[in-house]
Amino acid sequence: QVQLVESGGGLVQAGGSLRLSCAAPESIFSINAMGWYRQAPGKQRELVATITSGGRTNYANSVKGRFTISRDNAKNTVYLQMNSLKPEDTSVYYCNALIGRIREYEYWGQGTQVTVSS
């Protein structure tokens, strides 16, 4: 079992910024894509942003231009810089990692709460 450790959530006013971090153990190799998903109460979990080991990114339309995903492969860490936050960004944010060469396994972090007040 691979543990993903998230940090950086909190309470911020609308228009503010937060930076989330998610670290996988540095002993792990073959981390393919990493990403962030979010889930608000009563809603399904949705993709926020993903990044491949080669740096290719993908964003949900709702966060394009406001959020930036990046990755430090040497530290097995993925970041999510969130700017111009809106109340509708309020959710629990989950880190995700796809790991494996021959067979790929999916792992999730424990989630970190992001609350944006109006």
XYZ file of N, CA, C and O in Angstrom:
472
model
N 0.830 -1.178 0.000
C 0.000 0.000 0.000
C 0.881 1.250 0.000
O 1.797 1.363 0.814
N 0.593 2.175 -0.886
C 1.346 3.414 -0.989
C 0.565 4.526 -0.325
O -0.614 4.741 -0.632
N 1.201 5.232 0.571
C 0.534 6.335 1.271
C 0.891 7.650 0.601
O 2.064 7.990 0.428
N -0.143 8.390 0.233
C 0.032 9.730 -0.321
C -0.299 10.733 0.780
O -1.384 10.674 1.362
N 0.628 11.639 1.061
C 0.461 12.586 2.161
C 0.180 13.970 1.588
O 1.028 14.552 0.895
N -1.000 14.476 1.908
C -1.442 15.772 1.395
C -1.277 16.846 2.463
O -1.360 16.580 3.659
N -1.100 18.085 2.001
C -1.060 19.220 2.909
C -1.431 20.479 2.133
O -1.433 20.487 0.904
N -1.777 21.528 2.885
C -1.997 22.818 2.266
C -3.423 23.307 2.199
O -3.671 24.428 1.761
N -4.374 22.503 2.605
C -5.752 22.966 2.582
C -5.999 24.001 3.671
O -5.133 24.294 4.493
N -7.199 24.580 3.656
C -7.554 25.553 4.671
C -8.698 26.434 4.241
O -9.431 26.132 3.299
N -8.835 27.530 4.981
C -9.906 28.498 4.753
C -9.310 29.754 4.137
O -8.307 30.284 4.636
N -9.928 30.227 3.064
C -9.443 31.429 2.387
C -10.638 32.215 1.865
O -11.704 31.632 1.592
N -10.472 33.500 1.738
C -11.537 34.343 1.188
C -11.539 34.238 -0.343
O -10.516 33.938 -0.970
N -12.680 34.501 -0.911
C -12.796 34.503 -2.363
C -11.770 35.455 -2.961
O -11.551 36.554 -2.449
N -11.153 34.997 -4.034
C -10.095 35.780 -4.665
C -8.707 35.452 -4.164
O -7.704 35.877 -4.760
N -8.646 34.690 -3.085
C -7.360 34.336 -2.500
C -6.724 33.131 -3.155
O -7.220 32.608 -4.172
N -5.615 32.697 -2.572
C -4.834 31.594 -3.138
C -4.487 30.574 -2.064
O -4.363 30.904 -0.883
N -4.323 29.340 -2.521
C -3.822 28.256 -1.684
C -2.943 27.367 -2.544
O -3.129 27.289 -3.762
N -2.030 26.676 -1.891
C -1.191 25.715 -2.591
C -1.267 24.371 -1.894
O -0.950 24.271 -0.707
N -1.679 23.364 -2.624
C -1.749 22.009 -2.091
C -0.512 21.228 -2.511
O 0.023 21.426 -3.610
N -0.086 20.341 -1.623
C 1.040 19.450 -1.924
C 0.635 18.017 -1.634
O -0.180 17.761 -0.748
N 1.223 17.117 -2.373
C 0.964 15.689 -2.160
C 2.259 14.937 -2.441
O 2.800 15.020 -3.547
N 2.714 14.187 -1.440
C 3.980 13.476 -1.578
C 3.771 11.977 -1.483
O 3.091 11.490 -0.571
N 4.363 11.275 -2.420
C 4.447 9.824 -2.351
C 5.823 9.466 -1.796
O 6.745 10.282 -1.868
N 5.976 8.283 -1.248
C 7.289 7.894 -0.733
C 8.365 8.011 -1.810
O 8.146 7.609 -2.954
N 9.519 8.555 -1.444
C 10.575 8.761 -2.435
C 11.161 7.445 -2.923
O 11.857 7.414 -3.940
N 10.883 6.356 -2.230
C 11.388 5.055 -2.652
C 10.582 4.456 -3.794
O 10.973 3.439 -4.372
N 9.455 5.076 -4.101
C 8.574 4.550 -5.140
C 9.076 5.000 -6.512
O 9.345 6.177 -6.726
N 9.173 4.053 -7.418
C 9.513 4.365 -8.798
C 8.285 4.130 -9.662
O 7.291 3.589 -9.247
N 8.374 4.541 -10.881
C 7.310 4.311 -11.864
C 5.997 4.934 -11.460
O 4.936 4.313 -11.578
N 6.066 6.182 -10.977
C 4.836 6.933 -10.769
C 4.475 7.555 -12.118
O 5.216 8.376 -12.641
N 3.389 7.179 -12.650
C 2.985 7.660 -13.964
C 2.262 9.000 -13.789
O 2.861 9.996 -13.459
N 0.992 9.026 -13.931
C 0.264 10.276 -13.753
C -0.010 10.543 -12.278
O -0.184 9.620 -11.481
N -0.020 11.801 -11.913
C -0.479 12.240 -10.598
C -1.517 13.324 -10.831
O -1.515 13.985 -11.872
N -2.374 13.500 -9.851
C -3.402 14.507 -10.077
C -4.183 14.850 -8.833
O -3.922 14.331 -7.743
N -5.122 15.729 -9.029
C -6.014 16.193 -7.967
C -7.461 16.055 -8.415
O -7.801 16.378 -9.562
N -8.263 15.580 -7.509
C -9.698 15.490 -7.690
C -10.350 16.177 -6.506
O -9.694 16.418 -5.481
N -11.620 16.493 -6.627
C -12.327 17.105 -5.507
C -13.738 16.577 -5.423
O -14.323 16.136 -6.416
N -14.271 16.644 -4.212
C -15.635 16.180 -3.977
C -16.303 17.085 -2.967
O -15.844 17.200 -1.828
N -17.374 17.718 -3.401
C -18.181 18.561 -2.528
C -19.306 17.711 -1.939
O -19.684 16.679 -2.522
N -19.871 18.125 -0.803
C -20.962 17.352 -0.185
C -22.118 17.122 -1.153
O -22.579 18.056 -1.818
N -22.542 15.893 -1.265
C -23.670 15.560 -2.125
C -23.356 15.475 -3.601
O -24.256 15.286 -4.426
N -22.089 15.615 -3.949
C -21.698 15.583 -5.355
C -20.687 14.469 -5.602
O -20.057 13.978 -4.687
N -20.557 14.114 -6.865
C -19.575 13.098 -7.235
C -18.174 13.690 -7.255
O -17.992 14.902 -7.432
N -17.207 12.810 -7.064
C -15.822 13.234 -7.158
C -15.532 13.613 -8.604
O -15.921 12.907 -9.536
N -14.826 14.737 -8.783
C -14.544 15.209 -10.128
C -13.063 15.533 -10.291
O -12.382 15.902 -9.332
N -12.604 15.414 -11.516
C -11.222 15.720 -11.841
C -10.983 17.218 -11.758
O -11.815 18.010 -12.202
N -9.845 17.584 -11.147
C -9.430 18.986 -11.143
C -8.290 19.177 -12.150
O -8.365 19.998 -13.057
N -7.216 18.390 -11.965
C -6.066 18.506 -12.856
C -5.203 17.260 -12.721
O -5.147 16.646 -11.653
N -4.543 16.900 -13.813
C -3.599 15.787 -13.796
C -2.320 16.192 -14.513
O -2.314 17.128 -15.320
N -1.253 15.461 -14.202
C 0.029 15.709 -14.848
C 0.755 14.378 -15.012
O 0.801 13.573 -14.085
N 1.297 14.138 -16.195
C 2.018 12.893 -16.440
C 3.469 13.032 -15.982
O 3.928 14.131 -15.639
N 4.186 11.925 -16.003
C 5.591 11.968 -15.625
C 6.395 12.844 -16.585
O 7.434 13.394 -16.212
N 5.900 13.011 -17.796
C 6.574 13.867 -18.780
C 6.159 15.319 -18.727
O 6.675 16.143 -19.489
N 5.209 15.618 -17.832
C 4.808 17.002 -17.641
C 3.578 17.446 -18.418
O 3.214 18.619 -18.392
N 2.934 16.522 -19.086
C 1.723 16.893 -19.815
C 0.577 17.071 -18.819
O 0.355 16.223 -17.961
N -0.143 18.178 -18.947
C -1.188 18.522 -17.989
C -2.571 18.486 -18.621
O -2.734 18.631 -19.842
N -3.555 18.319 -17.733
C -4.954 18.337 -18.145
C -5.736 18.996 -17.015
O -5.505 18.696 -15.844
N -6.657 19.907 -17.380
C -7.413 20.645 -16.379
C -8.905 20.548 -16.651
O -9.344 20.503 -17.810
N -9.675 20.590 -15.592
C -11.107 20.777 -15.729
C -11.358 22.183 -16.249
O -10.642 23.128 -15.911
N -12.384 22.325 -17.062
C -12.681 23.648 -17.628
C -12.920 24.687 -16.545
O -12.569 25.855 -16.706
N -13.478 24.263 -15.427
C -13.846 25.199 -14.369
C -12.638 25.811 -13.668
O -12.776 26.817 -12.977
N -11.454 25.225 -13.837
C -10.267 25.739 -13.131
C -9.200 26.248 -14.084
O -8.181 26.797 -13.638
N -9.404 26.087 -15.366
C -8.406 26.549 -16.345
C -8.147 28.046 -16.185
O -9.076 28.829 -16.062
N -6.867 28.394 -16.185
C -6.492 29.793 -16.037
C -6.380 30.256 -14.599
O -5.860 31.355 -14.342
N -6.868 29.438 -13.661
C -6.794 29.813 -12.237
C -5.893 28.865 -11.445
O -5.226 29.277 -10.511
N -5.922 27.594 -11.795
C -5.145 26.572 -11.089
C -3.975 26.114 -11.955
O -4.097 26.054 -13.186
N -2.883 25.789 -11.303
C -1.713 25.259 -12.006
C -1.201 24.018 -11.281
O -0.909 24.086 -10.082
N -1.092 22.924 -12.005
C -0.531 21.700 -11.433
C 0.924 21.587 -11.861
O 1.284 21.924 -12.994
N 1.750 21.144 -10.936
C 3.160 20.935 -11.248
C 3.660 19.728 -10.472
O 2.970 19.226 -9.578
N 4.865 19.315 -10.800
C 5.331 18.055 -10.238
C 6.847 18.081 -10.103
O 7.543 18.573 -10.987
N 7.329 17.561 -8.991
C 8.757 17.375 -8.766
C 9.017 15.873 -8.763
O 8.754 15.200 -7.764
N 9.499 15.359 -9.870
C 9.674 13.915 -9.986
C 10.733 13.379 -9.018
O 10.635 12.245 -8.553
N 11.731 14.190 -8.716
C 12.784 13.743 -7.797
C 12.241 13.529 -6.387
O 12.738 12.682 -5.641
N 11.214 14.291 -6.040
C 10.624 14.186 -4.701
C 9.306 13.435 -4.709
O 8.663 13.303 -3.662
N 8.889 12.960 -5.878
C 7.589 12.267 -5.984
C 6.466 13.115 -5.398
O 5.595 12.610 -4.685
N 6.494 14.400 -5.697
C 5.535 15.338 -5.129
C 4.801 16.077 -6.247
O 5.417 16.480 -7.230
N 3.511 16.242 -6.053
C 2.694 17.013 -6.980
C 2.093 18.195 -6.227
O 1.778 18.085 -5.035
N 1.985 19.308 -6.903
C 1.478 20.539 -6.306
C 0.262 21.036 -7.097
O 0.147 20.792 -8.296
N -0.587 21.756 -6.408
C -1.699 22.424 -7.064
C -1.745 23.851 -6.534
O -2.108 24.078 -5.377
N -1.360 24.799 -7.369
C -1.444 26.210 -7.033
C -2.825 26.704 -7.450
O -3.174 26.627 -8.636
N -3.581 27.170 -6.489
C -4.949 27.602 -6.747
C -5.050 29.105 -6.514
O -4.854 29.573 -5.381
N -5.324 29.854 -7.559
C -5.470 31.306 -7.486
C -6.893 31.710 -7.834
O -7.655 30.928 -8.400
N -7.230 32.925 -7.491
C -8.576 33.452 -7.782
C -9.660 32.473 -7.336
O -10.593 32.169 -8.084
N -9.527 32.009 -6.134
C -10.467 30.996 -5.629
C -11.874 31.548 -5.511
O -12.079 32.732 -5.193
N -12.838 30.669 -5.776
C -14.250 31.016 -5.719
C -14.944 30.146 -4.682
O -14.473 29.032 -4.399
N -16.055 30.598 -4.133
C -16.795 29.754 -3.171
C -17.128 28.375 -3.738
O -17.128 27.386 -3.000
N -17.374 28.283 -5.020
C -17.711 26.996 -5.620
C -16.509 26.051 -5.717
O -16.665 24.881 -6.070
N -15.316 26.525 -5.382
C -14.146 25.645 -5.297
C -14.091 24.907 -3.967
O -13.247 24.029 -3.781
N -14.978 25.253 -3.051
C -15.008 24.598 -1.750
C -15.284 23.108 -1.914
O -16.289 22.717 -2.506
N -14.379 22.276 -1.432
C -14.476 20.838 -1.566
C -13.406 20.180 -0.719
O -12.486 20.844 -0.233
N -13.502 18.871 -0.619
C -12.368 18.080 -0.153
C -11.556 17.719 -1.390
O -12.110 17.185 -2.370
N -10.275 18.017 -1.352
C -9.395 17.756 -2.492
C -8.577 16.502 -2.210
O -7.957 16.366 -1.155
N -8.563 15.611 -3.183
C -7.876 14.329 -3.050
C -6.749 14.227 -4.062
O -6.934 14.521 -5.249
N -5.613 13.764 -3.578
C -4.484 13.477 -4.443
C -4.647 12.078 -5.018
O -5.162 11.170 -4.353
N -4.186 11.912 -6.245
C -4.298 10.626 -6.934
C -2.973 10.307 -7.616
O -2.328 11.210 -8.158
N -2.592 9.029 -7.598
C -1.366 8.628 -8.288
C -1.576 7.295 -8.977
O -2.188 6.386 -8.405
N -1.069 7.186 -10.171
C -1.089 5.932 -10.930
C 0.344 5.410 -10.969
O 1.229 6.087 -11.488
N 0.527 4.215 -10.398
C 1.876 3.706 -10.181
C 2.016 2.314 -10.764
O 1.131 1.467 -10.583
N 3.115 2.090 -11.443
C 3.400 0.758 -11.949
C 3.888 0.761 -13.368
O 3.497 1.614 -14.149
N 4.738 -0.222 -13.714
C 5.253 -0.353 -15.072
C 4.459 -1.376 -15.853
O 3.844 -1.065 -16.869
N 4.460 -2.609 -15.404
C 3.751 -3.657 -16.131
C 2.258 -3.579 -15.856
O 1.424 -3.685 -16.752
N 1.931 -3.401 -14.601
C 0.536 -3.248 -14.201
C 0.407 -1.961 -13.402
O 1.233 -1.688 -12.538
N -0.632 -1.210 -13.688
C -0.800 0.096 -13.054
C -1.802 0.017 -11.918
O -2.884 -0.578 -12.057
N -1.441 0.621 -10.788
C -2.326 0.659 -9.626
C -2.646 2.113 -9.307
O -1.824 3.004 -9.504
N -3.837 2.305 -8.763
C -4.303 3.645 -8.425
C -4.336 3.820 -6.914
O -4.831 2.964 -6.176
N -3.826 4.954 -6.466
C -3.801 5.266 -5.035
C -4.385 6.649 -4.792
O -4.292 7.534 -5.656
N -4.958 6.794 -3.592
C -5.591 8.061 -3.219
C -5.028 8.551 -1.899
O -4.708 7.756 -1.013
N -4.960 9.875 -1.772
C -4.655 10.478 -0.494
C -5.891 10.510 0.388
O -6.992 10.134 -0.036
N -5.715 11.010 1.611
C -6.805 11.004 2.583
C -7.754 12.179 2.391
O -8.849 12.176 2.955
N -7.342 13.158 1.608
C -8.180 14.323 1.354
C -7.813 15.489 2.244
O -7.445 15.315 3.402
N -7.926 16.678 1.695
C -7.687 17.896 2.459
C -8.781 18.904 2.125
O -9.155 19.077 0.970
N -9.326 19.523 3.164
C -10.465 20.429 2.993
C -10.006 21.805 2.515
O -9.085 22.393 3.091
N -10.659 22.287 1.484
C -10.474 23.659 1.011
C -11.809 24.360 1.117
O -12.804 23.901 0.549
N -11.836 25.453 1.866
C -13.067 26.222 2.046
C -12.821 27.655 1.608
O -11.880 28.300 2.090
N -13.651 28.128 0.693
C -13.534 29.491 0.176
C -14.761 30.271 0.614
O -15.892 29.920 0.238
N -14.554 31.295 1.397
C -15.671 32.103 1.892
C -15.933 33.280 0.963
O -15.012 33.819 0.348
N -17.190 33.664 0.900
C -17.562 34.762 -0.001
C -17.470 36.102 0.696
O -17.293 36.198 1.890
